[in-house]
mmCIF file of C-alpha atoms in Angstrom:
data_model
loop_
_atom_site.group_PDB
_atom_site.id
_atom_site.type_symbol
_atom_site.label_atom_id
_atom_site.label_comp_id
_atom_site.label_asym_id
_atom_site.label_seq_id
_atom_site.Cartn_x
_atom_site.Cartn_y
_atom_site.Cartn_z
ATOM 1 C CA MET R 3 48.535 -25.766 -78.453
ATOM 2 C CA ARG R 4 49.239 -22.945 -76.046
ATOM 3 C CA LEU R 5 46.323 -20.972 -77.470
ATOM 4 C CA LEU R 6 43.974 -23.939 -77.093
ATOM 5 C CA SER R 7 44.921 -24.542 -73.534
ATOM 6 C CA THR R 8 44.405 -20.874 -72.781
ATOM 7 C CA THR R 9 40.981 -20.946 -74.321
ATOM 8 C CA CYS R 10 40.011 -24.087 -72.413
ATOM 9 C CA GLY R 11 41.150 -22.606 -69.152
ATOM 10 C CA ARG R 12 38.979 -19.502 -69.685
ATOM 11 C CA ASP R 13 35.926 -21.674 -70.363
ATOM 12 C CA ARG R 14 36.534 -23.636 -67.165
ATOM 13 C CA GLY R 15 36.596 -20.396 -65.071
ATOM 14 C CA GLU R 16 33.374 -19.198 -66.595
ATOM 15 C CA ILE R 17 31.759 -22.511 -65.797
ATOM 16 C CA GLN R 18 32.894 -22.344 -62.154
ATOM 17 C CA GLY R 19 31.615 -18.746 -61.855
ATOM 18 C CA SER R 20 28.221 -19.687 -63.171
ATOM 19 C CA THR R 21 28.084 -22.590 -60.703
ATOM 20 C CA HIS R 22 28.799 -20.261 -57.738
ATOM 21 C CA MET R 23 26.150 -17.862 -58.977
ATOM 22 C CA TRP R 24 23.616 -20.631 -59.167
ATOM 23 C CA VAL R 25 24.411 -21.763 -55.605
ATOM 24 C CA MET R 26 24.065 -18.192 -54.326
ATOM 25 C CA MET R 27 20.752 -17.707 -56.064
ATOM 26 C CA HIS R 28 19.500 -20.984 -54.630
ATOM 27 C CA PHE R 29 20.513 -19.887 -51.106
ATOM 28 C CA LEU R 30 18.764 -16.541 -51.525
ATOM 29 C CA PHE R 31 15.658 -18.348 -52.743
ATOM 30 C CA LEU R 32 15.635 -20.615 -49.677
ATOM 31 C CA LEU R 33 16.158 -17.607 -47.379
ATOM 32 C CA ALA R 34 13.266 -15.788 -49.020
ATOM 33 C CA ALA R 35 11.092 -18.873 -48.576
ATOM 34 C CA VAL R 36 11.980 -19.061 -44.867
ATOM 35 C CA LEU R 37 11.235 -15.361 -44.391
ATOM 36 C CA SER R 38 7.940 -15.730 -46.203
ATOM 37 C CA CYS R 39 6.972 -18.525 -43.817
ATOM 38 C CA HIS R 40 8.128 -16.615 -40.729
ATOM 39 C CA GLY R 41 7.537 -13.059 -41.809
ATOM 40 C CA CYS R 42 7.354 -9.953 -39.684
ATOM 41 C CA PRO R 43 3.794 -9.109 -38.497
ATOM 42 C CA GLU R 44 2.039 -6.184 -40.101
ATOM 43 C CA LYS R 45 2.680 -2.799 -38.423
ATOM 44 C CA CYS R 46 5.728 -4.242 -36.647
ATOM 45 C CA LEU R 47 9.471 -3.913 -37.017
ATOM 46 C CA CYS R 48 11.627 -7.035 -36.869
ATOM 47 C CA PHE R 49 15.369 -7.388 -36.603
ATOM 48 C CA SER R 50 17.436 -10.300 -35.383
ATOM 49 C CA GLN R 51 15.234 -11.974 -32.725
ATOM 50 C CA THR R 52 13.388 -8.821 -31.658
ATOM 51 C CA VAL R 53 9.882 -7.768 -32.723
ATOM 52 C CA LYS R 54 8.574 -4.268 -32.002
ATOM 53 C CA CYS R 55 4.894 -3.373 -32.448
ATOM 54 C CA GLN R 56 4.742 0.003 -30.719
ATOM 55 C CA ASN R 57 2.057 2.711 -30.861
ATOM 56 C CA GLN R 58 0.190 1.096 -33.747
ATOM 57 C CA ASP R 59 -3.331 1.160 -32.266
ATOM 58 C CA LEU R 60 -3.427 -2.639 -32.115
ATOM 59 C CA ASP R 61 -6.275 -4.313 -30.222
ATOM 60 C CA ALA R 62 -4.601 -7.742 -29.980
ATOM 61 C CA ILE R 63 -1.138 -9.244 -29.942
ATOM 62 C CA PRO R 64 -0.011 -10.222 -33.467
ATOM 63 C CA HIS R 65 -0.024 -13.968 -34.098
ATOM 64 C CA SER R 66 2.404 -14.316 -37.010
ATOM 65 C CA LEU R 67 5.502 -14.245 -34.814
ATOM 66 C CA ALA R 68 8.638 -16.117 -35.743
ATOM 67 C CA ALA R 69 9.332 -19.160 -33.604
ATOM 68 C CA ASN R 70 12.782 -17.826 -32.739
ATOM 69 C CA THR R 71 11.480 -14.508 -31.353
ATOM 70 C CA LYS R 72 13.328 -13.664 -28.164
ATOM 71 C CA CYS R 73 12.134 -10.123 -27.322
ATOM 72 C CA LEU R 74 8.615 -8.861 -28.055
ATOM 73 C CA PHE R 75 7.539 -5.236 -27.587
ATOM 74 C CA VAL R 76 3.800 -4.584 -27.935
ATOM 75 C CA THR R 77 3.498 -1.241 -26.148
ATOM 76 C CA GLY R 78 1.347 1.860 -26.442
ATOM 77 C CA ASN R 79 -1.602 0.135 -28.103
ATOM 78 C CA ASN R 80 -5.224 -0.578 -27.089
ATOM 79 C CA ILE R 81 -5.045 -4.201 -25.970
ATOM 80 C CA SER R 82 -7.529 -4.284 -23.095
ATOM 81 C CA HIS R 83 -7.501 -8.077 -22.696
ATOM 82 C CA ILE R 84 -4.997 -10.923 -23.037
ATOM 83 C CA GLY R 85 -5.852 -14.620 -22.795
ATOM 84 C CA VAL R 86 -4.910 -18.009 -24.194
ATOM 85 C CA GLU R 87 -5.727 -16.749 -27.690
ATOM 86 C CA SER R 88 -3.032 -14.082 -27.413
ATOM 87 C CA PHE R 89 -0.238 -16.666 -27.776
ATOM 88 C CA PRO R 90 -1.796 -19.580 -29.682
ATOM 89 C CA THR R 91 1.530 -21.191 -30.606
ATOM 90 C CA SER R 92 4.501 -22.052 -28.438
ATOM 91 C CA LEU R 93 7.291 -19.460 -28.376
ATOM 92 C CA GLU R 94 9.942 -21.369 -26.493
ATOM 93 C CA MET R 95 12.693 -18.826 -27.155
ATOM 94 C CA LEU R 96 10.743 -15.789 -25.952
ATOM 95 C CA THR R 97 12.357 -14.447 -22.758
ATOM 96 C CA ASP R 98 11.321 -10.770 -22.729
ATOM 97 C CA LEU R 99 7.729 -9.544 -23.112
ATOM 98 C CA TYR R 100 6.800 -5.852 -22.845
ATOM 99 C CA LEU R 101 3.086 -4.966 -22.764
ATOM 100 C CA SER R 102 3.124 -1.555 -21.067
ATOM 101 C CA GLY R 103 0.760 1.288 -21.901
ATOM 102 C CA ASN R 104 -2.028 -0.772 -23.477
ATOM 103 C CA GLN R 105 -4.940 0.260 -21.206
ATOM 104 C CA MET R 106 -5.083 -3.404 -20.238
ATOM 105 C CA GLU R 107 -7.839 -4.422 -17.818
ATOM 106 C CA THR R 108 -7.920 -8.225 -17.892
ATOM 107 C CA VAL R 109 -5.227 -10.911 -17.687
ATOM 108 C CA ASP R 110 -6.843 -14.315 -18.101
ATOM 109 C CA ALA R 111 -5.820 -17.765 -16.893
ATOM 110 C CA MET R 112 -3.138 -19.730 -18.792
ATOM 111 C CA VAL R 113 -2.265 -16.697 -20.908
ATOM 112 C CA PHE R 114 1.482 -17.368 -20.556
ATOM 113 C CA ASP R 115 1.386 -21.165 -20.846
ATOM 114 C CA ASN R 116 2.924 -21.078 -24.335
ATOM 115 C CA LEU R 117 5.844 -18.956 -23.090
ATOM 116 C CA PRO R 118 7.717 -21.536 -20.994
ATOM 117 C CA ASN R 119 10.996 -19.585 -20.877
ATOM 118 C CA LEU R 120 9.597 -16.142 -20.139
ATOM 119 C CA VAL R 121 11.988 -14.328 -17.772
ATOM 120 C CA ARG R 122 11.052 -10.622 -17.902
ATOM 121 C CA LEU R 123 7.450 -9.395 -18.063
ATOM 122 C CA ASP R 124 6.437 -5.726 -18.189
ATOM 123 C CA LEU R 125 2.750 -4.923 -17.585
ATOM 124 C CA SER R 126 3.293 -1.366 -16.366
ATOM 125 C CA ASN R 127 1.112 1.654 -17.166
ATOM 126 C CA ASN R 128 -2.124 -0.284 -17.493
ATOM 127 C CA ASP R 129 -5.409 -0.387 -15.567
ATOM 128 C CA ILE R 130 -5.566 -4.013 -14.446
ATOM 129 C CA GLN R 131 -8.825 -4.951 -12.738
ATOM 130 C CA THR R 132 -8.765 -8.725 -13.226
ATOM 131 C CA PHE R 133 -5.590 -10.804 -12.992
ATOM 132 C CA SER R 134 -6.050 -14.557 -12.810
ATOM 133 C CA ALA R 135 -4.003 -16.395 -10.198
ATOM 134 C CA ARG R 136 -3.529 -19.079 -12.880
ATOM 135 C CA ALA R 137 -2.111 -16.659 -15.459
ATOM 136 C CA PHE R 138 1.386 -18.125 -15.043
ATOM 137 C CA PRO R 139 2.088 -21.825 -15.549
ATOM 138 C CA LEU R 140 2.940 -23.847 -12.459
ATOM 139 C CA GLU R 141 6.557 -24.139 -13.570
ATOM 140 C CA ASN R 142 7.585 -20.781 -14.957
ATOM 141 C CA LYS R 143 10.893 -18.907 -15.054
ATOM 142 C CA VAL R 144 9.672 -15.359 -14.528
ATOM 143 C CA GLN R 145 12.327 -13.418 -12.618
ATOM 144 C CA LEU R 146 11.336 -9.784 -13.237
ATOM 145 C CA LEU R 147 7.743 -8.540 -13.036
ATOM 146 C CA ASN R 148 6.936 -4.875 -13.596
ATOM 147 C CA LEU R 149 3.455 -3.860 -12.395
ATOM 148 C CA SER R 150 4.226 -0.179 -11.919
ATOM 149 C CA ARG R 151 1.211 2.109 -12.367
ATOM 150 C CA SER R 152 -1.059 -0.851 -13.117
ATOM 151 C CA PHE R 153 -3.479 -0.845 -10.146
ATOM 152 C CA GLN R 154 -5.134 2.558 -9.937
ATOM 153 C CA ASN R 155 -7.865 1.498 -7.498
ATOM 154 C CA HIS R 156 -7.336 0.264 -3.951
ATOM 155 C CA SER R 157 -10.040 -2.368 -4.508
ATOM 156 C CA SER R 158 -7.629 -4.084 -6.917
ATOM 157 C CA MET R 159 -5.452 -5.079 -3.957
ATOM 158 C CA ASP R 160 -7.308 -8.390 -3.681
ATOM 159 C CA VAL R 161 -6.495 -9.084 -7.332
ATOM 160 C CA LEU R 162 -2.802 -8.416 -6.806
ATOM 161 C CA GLN R 163 -2.730 -10.441 -3.615
ATOM 162 C CA SER R 164 -4.209 -13.535 -5.278
ATOM 163 C CA VAL R 165 -1.528 -13.428 -7.983
ATOM 164 C CA LEU R 166 1.395 -12.993 -5.605
ATOM 165 C CA GLU R 167 0.097 -15.627 -3.183
ATOM 166 C CA SER R 168 -0.617 -18.201 -5.894
ATOM 167 C CA GLY R 169 2.771 -19.843 -5.304
ATOM 168 C CA ASN R 170 3.692 -19.846 -9.001
ATOM 169 C CA LEU R 171 6.290 -17.075 -8.869
ATOM 170 C CA VAL R 172 8.924 -18.946 -6.902
ATOM 171 C CA GLN R 173 11.763 -17.731 -9.172
ATOM 172 C CA LEU R 174 10.741 -14.073 -9.081
ATOM 173 C CA THR R 175 13.683 -11.948 -7.911
ATOM 174 C CA GLU R 176 12.539 -8.405 -8.791
ATOM 175 C CA LEU R 177 9.051 -6.928 -8.363
ATOM 176 C CA ASP R 178 8.058 -3.346 -9.194
ATOM 177 C CA LEU R 179 4.787 -2.158 -7.594
ATOM 178 C CA SER R 180 5.585 1.543 -7.645
ATOM 179 C CA ASN R 181 3.052 4.276 -8.448
ATOM 180 C CA ASN R 182 0.018 2.226 -7.435
ATOM 181 C CA ASP R 183 -2.822 2.897 -4.989
ATOM 182 C CA LEU R 184 -1.983 0.168 -2.469
ATOM 183 C CA VAL R 185 -2.566 2.066 0.849
ATOM 184 C CA ILE R 186 -2.219 -0.970 3.158
ATOM 185 C CA LEU R 187 -0.314 -4.166 2.372
ATOM 186 C CA PRO R 188 -1.785 -7.455 3.661
ATOM 187 C CA ASN R 189 0.402 -9.326 6.128
ATOM 188 C CA ASP R 190 1.417 -12.298 3.962
ATOM 189 C CA ILE R 191 1.245 -10.770 0.498
ATOM 190 C CA PHE R 192 4.915 -11.573 -0.219
ATOM 191 C CA ALA R 193 5.127 -14.832 1.725
ATOM 192 C CA SER R 194 5.177 -17.036 -1.405
ATOM 193 C CA LEU R 195 7.942 -15.058 -3.134
ATOM 194 C CA SER R 196 10.813 -17.086 -1.747
ATOM 195 C CA SER R 197 13.403 -15.645 -4.177
ATOM 196 C CA LEU R 198 12.414 -11.971 -4.084
ATOM 197 C CA VAL R 199 15.436 -9.713 -3.455
ATOM 198 C CA THR R 200 14.342 -6.380 -5.014
ATOM 199 C CA LEU R 201 11.002 -4.769 -4.200
ATOM 200 C CA SER R 202 9.867 -1.282 -5.221
ATOM 201 C CA LEU R 203 6.863 0.231 -3.442
ATOM 202 C CA GLN R 204 7.679 3.826 -4.254
ATOM 203 C CA ASN R 205 4.798 6.310 -4.414
ATOM 204 C CA SER R 206 2.113 3.727 -3.615
ATOM 205 C CA SER R 207 0.143 5.673 -0.942
ATOM 206 C CA ILE R 208 1.210 3.210 1.768
ATOM 207 C CA LEU R 209 0.098 4.287 5.250
ATOM 208 C CA SER R 210 1.887 1.681 7.349
ATOM 209 C CA ILE R 211 3.836 -1.558 7.225
ATOM 210 C CA GLN R 212 1.947 -4.355 8.973
ATOM 211 C CA ASN R 213 3.549 -7.025 11.129
ATOM 212 C CA GLY R 214 4.897 -9.891 9.048
ATOM 213 C CA THR R 215 4.601 -8.136 5.671
ATOM 214 C CA LEU R 216 8.354 -8.127 5.024
ATOM 215 C CA ARG R 217 9.310 -11.176 7.079
ATOM 216 C CA ALA R 218 9.368 -13.905 4.442
ATOM 217 C CA PRO R 219 11.165 -12.684 1.273
ATOM 218 C CA PRO R 220 15.012 -12.524 1.379
ATOM 219 C CA LEU R 221 15.021 -8.859 0.393
ATOM 220 C CA ARG R 222 18.187 -6.913 -0.371
ATOM 221 C CA GLN R 223 16.674 -3.792 -1.953
ATOM 222 C CA LEU R 224 13.477 -2.164 -0.628
ATOM 223 C CA ASP R 225 12.139 1.155 -1.953
ATOM 224 C CA LEU R 226 9.507 2.857 0.238
ATOM 225 C CA ARG R 227 10.036 6.426 -0.924
ATOM 226 C CA ASP R 228 7.224 8.960 -1.428
ATOM 227 C CA ASN R 229 4.524 7.148 0.535
ATOM 228 C CA ASN R 230 2.416 8.277 3.521
ATOM 229 C CA LEU R 231 4.450 6.687 6.302
ATOM 230 C CA ARG R 232 4.356 8.658 9.571
ATOM 231 C CA ASP R 233 6.536 6.279 11.584
ATOM 232 C CA LEU R 234 7.718 2.666 11.634
ATOM 233 C CA PRO R 235 6.324 0.233 14.229
ATOM 234 C CA ALA R 236 8.861 -1.455 16.481
ATOM 235 C CA THR R 237 7.874 -4.871 15.108
ATOM 236 C CA SER R 238 8.662 -3.745 11.545
ATOM 237 C CA MET R 239 12.085 -2.490 12.576
ATOM 238 C CA GLU R 240 12.759 -5.833 14.259
ATOM 239 C CA GLU R 241 11.896 -7.651 11.017
ATOM 240 C CA LEU R 242 14.190 -5.355 9.036
ATOM 241 C CA ASN R 243 17.029 -5.975 11.492
ATOM 242 C CA LEU R 244 16.795 -9.683 10.682
ATOM 243 C CA LYS R 245 18.002 -8.847 7.135
ATOM 244 C CA PRO R 246 21.433 -7.228 7.676
ATOM 245 C CA THR R 247 22.174 -7.066 3.929
ATOM 246 C CA LEU R 248 18.924 -5.222 3.183
ATOM 247 C CA ARG R 249 19.191 -1.655 1.861
ATOM 248 C CA ILE R 250 16.131 0.576 2.327
ATOM 249 C CA ARG R 251 15.026 3.928 0.882
ATOM 250 C CA LEU R 252 12.585 5.969 3.013
ATOM 251 C CA SER R 253 12.828 9.589 1.852
ATOM 252 C CA GLY R 254 9.771 11.577 0.788
ATOM 253 C CA ASN R 255 7.511 10.337 3.606
ATOM 254 C CA PRO R 256 5.713 12.776 5.984
ATOM 255 C CA TRP R 257 7.413 11.685 9.217
ATOM 256 C CA ARG R 258 5.724 12.860 12.429
ATOM 257 C CA CYS R 259 8.396 13.942 14.884
ATOM 258 C CA ASP R 260 6.729 13.386 18.244
ATOM 259 C CA CYS R 261 7.264 11.029 21.158
ATOM 260 C CA PHE R 262 6.047 8.034 19.133
ATOM 261 C CA ILE R 263 9.007 8.233 16.728
ATOM 262 C CA ASP R 264 11.587 7.983 19.517
ATOM 263 C CA ASP R 265 12.384 4.303 18.846
ATOM 264 C CA MET R 266 12.657 4.899 15.118
ATOM 265 C CA LEU R 267 15.163 7.720 15.607
ATOM 266 C CA LEU R 268 17.287 5.474 17.779
ATOM 267 C CA TRP R 269 17.129 2.751 15.110
ATOM 268 C CA LEU R 270 18.120 5.170 12.331
ATOM 269 C CA LYS R 271 21.142 6.347 14.272
ATOM 270 C CA ASN R 272 22.371 2.811 14.978
ATOM 271 C CA SER R 273 21.491 1.113 11.659
ATOM 272 C CA THR R 274 23.253 1.249 8.298
ATOM 273 C CA GLN R 275 20.325 -0.197 6.335
ATOM 274 C CA VAL R 276 18.658 3.114 5.351
ATOM 275 C CA VAL R 277 20.792 4.444 2.492
ATOM 276 C CA ASP R 278 19.014 7.825 2.274
ATOM 277 C CA VAL R 279 18.787 8.441 6.030
ATOM 278 C CA HIS R 280 20.203 11.967 5.629
ATOM 279 C CA ASN R 281 17.239 12.895 3.401
ATOM 280 C CA LEU R 282 14.557 12.051 5.967
ATOM 281 C CA THR R 283 12.835 15.159 7.330
ATOM 282 C CA CYS R 284 9.974 15.957 9.714
ATOM 283 C CA ALA R 285 6.594 16.926 8.287
ATOM 284 C CA ASP R 286 5.050 17.951 11.627
ATOM 285 C CA PRO R 287 4.752 19.423 14.180
ATOM 286 C CA GLU R 288 5.191 22.787 12.556
ATOM 287 C CA ALA R 289 8.064 23.699 14.876
ATOM 288 C CA LEU R 290 10.147 20.818 13.448
ATOM 289 C CA ARG R 291 8.956 20.918 9.848
ATOM 290 C CA SER R 292 11.725 20.214 7.279
ATOM 291 C CA GLN R 293 14.117 19.390 10.115
ATOM 292 C CA PRO R 294 16.366 16.374 9.295
ATOM 293 C CA LEU R 295 15.454 13.451 11.521
ATOM 294 C CA LEU R 296 19.033 12.795 12.542
ATOM 295 C CA GLN R 297 19.340 16.373 13.815
ATOM 296 C CA VAL R 298 16.218 16.306 15.970
ATOM 297 C CA GLU R 299 16.995 16.153 19.685
ATOM 298 C CA GLN R 300 14.980 13.584 21.589
ATOM 299 C CA SER R 301 14.118 16.220 24.189
ATOM 300 C CA ARG R 302 12.031 17.942 21.517
ATOM 301 C CA LEU R 303 10.011 14.832 20.735
ATOM 302 C CA LYS R 304 6.992 15.662 22.846
ATOM 303 C CA CYS R 305 3.342 14.768 22.687
ATOM 304 C CA SER R 306 2.311 17.540 25.109
ATOM 305 C CA GLY R 307 0.568 19.478 22.387
ATOM 306 C CA ASP R 308 -1.601 16.509 21.607
ATOM 307 C CA MET R 309 -2.312 15.910 25.322
ATOM 308 C CA GLU R 310 -3.244 19.531 25.854
ATOM 309 C CA GLY R 311 -5.680 19.271 23.007
ATOM 310 C CA VAL R 312 -7.136 16.086 24.474
ATOM 311 C CA LEU R 313 -7.476 17.667 27.927
ATOM 312 C CA GLU R 314 -9.047 20.777 26.499
ATOM 313 C CA THR R 315 -11.546 18.669 24.615
ATOM 314 C CA SER R 316 -12.260 16.681 27.789
ATOM 315 C CA TYR R 317 -12.905 19.829 29.780
ATOM 316 C CA VAL R 318 -15.267 21.170 27.162
ATOM 317 C CA PHE R 319 -17.123 17.866 27.083
ATOM 318 C CA LEU R 320 -17.365 17.791 30.907
ATOM 319 C CA GLY R 321 -18.744 21.351 30.947
ATOM 320 C CA LEU R 322 -21.368 20.435 28.382
ATOM 321 C CA VAL R 323 -22.415 17.381 30.420
ATOM 322 C CA LEU R 324 -22.725 19.399 33.629
ATOM 323 C CA ALA R 325 -24.703 22.107 31.846
ATOM 324 C CA LEU R 326 -27.066 19.474 30.469
ATOM 325 C CA ILE R 327 -27.552 17.976 33.926
ATOM 326 C CA GLY R 328 -28.300 21.436 35.334
ATOM 327 C CA VAL R 329 -30.867 22.130 32.630
ATOM 328 C CA ILE R 330 -32.569 18.786 33.262
ATOM 329 C CA PHE R 331 -32.628 19.460 37.013
ATOM 330 C CA LEU R 332 -34.193 22.888 36.549
ATOM 331 C CA LEU R 333 -36.730 21.428 34.136
ATOM 332 C CA VAL R 334 -37.736 18.782 36.689
ATOM 333 C CA LEU R 335 -38.119 21.436 39.352
ATOM 334 C CA TYR R 336 -40.280 23.533 37.089
ATOM 335 C CA LEU R 337 -42.559 20.678 36.147
ATOM 336 C CA ASN R 338 -43.052 19.673 39.816
ATOM 337 C CA ARG R 339 -43.201 23.169 41.271
ATOM 338 C CA LYS R 340 -46.693 22.701 42.856
ATOM 339 C CA GLY R 341 -45.810 19.428 44.500
ATOM 340 C CA ILE R 342 -42.503 20.811 45.685
ATOM 341 C CA LYS R 343 -44.226 23.918 47.030
ATOM 342 C CA ARG R 344 -46.765 21.760 48.950
ATOM 343 C CA TRP R 345 -43.951 19.576 50.263
ATOM 344 C CA MET R 346 -42.062 22.643 51.444
ATOM 345 C CA TYR R 347 -45.221 23.981 53.217
ATOM 346 C CA ASN R 348 -45.697 20.668 54.985
ATOM 347 C CA ILE R 349 -42.112 20.709 56.132
ATOM 348 C CA ARG R 350 -42.554 24.295 57.317
ATOM 349 C CA ASP R 351 -45.712 23.433 59.305
ATOM 350 C CA ALA R 352 -44.054 20.387 60.832
ATOM 351 C CA CYS R 353 -41.040 22.455 61.823
ATOM 352 C CA ARG R 354 -43.342 25.172 63.263
ATOM 353 C CA ASP R 355 -45.303 22.666 65.395
ATOM 354 C CA HIS R 356 -42.114 21.126 66.613
ATOM 355 C CA MET R 357 -40.645 24.486 67.513
ATOM 356 C CA GLU R 358 -43.856 25.528 69.346
ATOM 357 C CA GLY R 359 -43.617 22.385 71.462
ATOM 358 C CA TYR R 360 -40.067 23.219 72.395
ATOM 359 C CA HIS R 361 -41.076 26.810 73.151
ATOM 360 C CA TYR R 362 -43.953 25.692 75.456
ATOM 361 C CA ARG R 363 -41.715 23.366 77.434
ATOM 362 C CA TYR R 364 -39.124 26.085 77.692
ATOM 363 C CA GLU R 365 -41.728 28.466 79.239
ATOM 364 C CA ILE R 366 -42.841 25.827 81.739
ATOM 365 C CA ASN R 367 -39.316 25.052 82.807
ATOM 366 C CA SER R 368 -38.469 28.730 83.209
ATOM 367 C CA ASP R 369 -41.412 29.504 85.647
ATOM 368 C CA PRO R 370 -41.172 27.604 89.036
ATOM 369 C CA ARG R 371 -44.871 27.878 89.689
ATOM 370 C CA LEU R 372 -45.731 26.371 86.366
ATOM 371 C CA ALA R 373 -43.075 23.746 86.914
ATOM 372 C CA ASN R 374 -44.675 22.685 90.290
ATOM 373 C CA LEU R 375 -48.083 22.717 88.688
ATOM 374 C CA SER R 376 -46.776 20.527 85.948
ATOM 375 C CA ILE R 377 -45.312 18.114 88.456
ATOM 376 C CA ASN R 378 -48.524 17.949 90.526
ATOM 377 C CA SER R 379 -50.572 17.392 87.432
ATOM 378 C CA ASP R 380 -48.311 14.548 86.515
ATOM 379 C CA VAL R 381 -48.837 12.974 89.884
#
């Protein structure tokens, strides 16, 4: 009896083990079926909820993406155009999209409509020439937009302006426009970005900050390093003063240390907003080159050199005008020399006759006999 019970117990354990094995195999089969339905795109690497398709010479964004994809990297390829066909199915869990370095030129309308929860978008290192103002859905959640080194031509400024002024990026908090050829920023380019707190304009060839450009967004971080700023207008400094929590970076600009920068120097010495104020140096005049702005004495901020140049130019111009007038006068005299000579002879003859009359009367008045004769003849 003891042997029988032992044998029966061993059979029961084997049966339970085979049951567990069957359940495990069934689970693995279901998992394989799920993976086959939501497989990783060709030439891509997939792990967890991240898909990476980097440097694979792709000309389009892969379509066979899992519905639970959260982060998508399609960088370093040759995708020159993205449109509605780029994301044909809804990816509601996708929050991070990286499309840098694709030589991209065109971003069509409604391209991101199937990415309702997109938060971070990287379009840096491209050559964008067309960017539809309707690229983002009316209600989107984009908070970070990287457009660094994406607009290599100043004529693309209108394209960028239409996107930023579309009013769709109301939740955008961070915008990177560094390393672009922007030159001059339109007045209201950031007016619709009501949540923008971080703005990078580093190395964007900016010549000046126009009135009202930085008035609207509630900025806290502003990077203006390595541009072509020569000074800051008083109106711009007033706008910056209205944002006491704003921190600004201004180093690497060719500041002109003359009388026109006097107000800016006073502002720098009294403000705590410029975090790299000790790195600001003069680019000209040559006598103050590489001199830290905070160490420049206001008595040395002169514009006399410029005025001397202006006066010297004025004197040269005046001399040229007078010389031209003299040449014209001599030319007129030469062309009318016969008439002038005749006119001078007539004047001479008239003067001679007049003088002879005076001389005759003088002789009469000087001789009493002739004077009496003259009186008798008059009678």
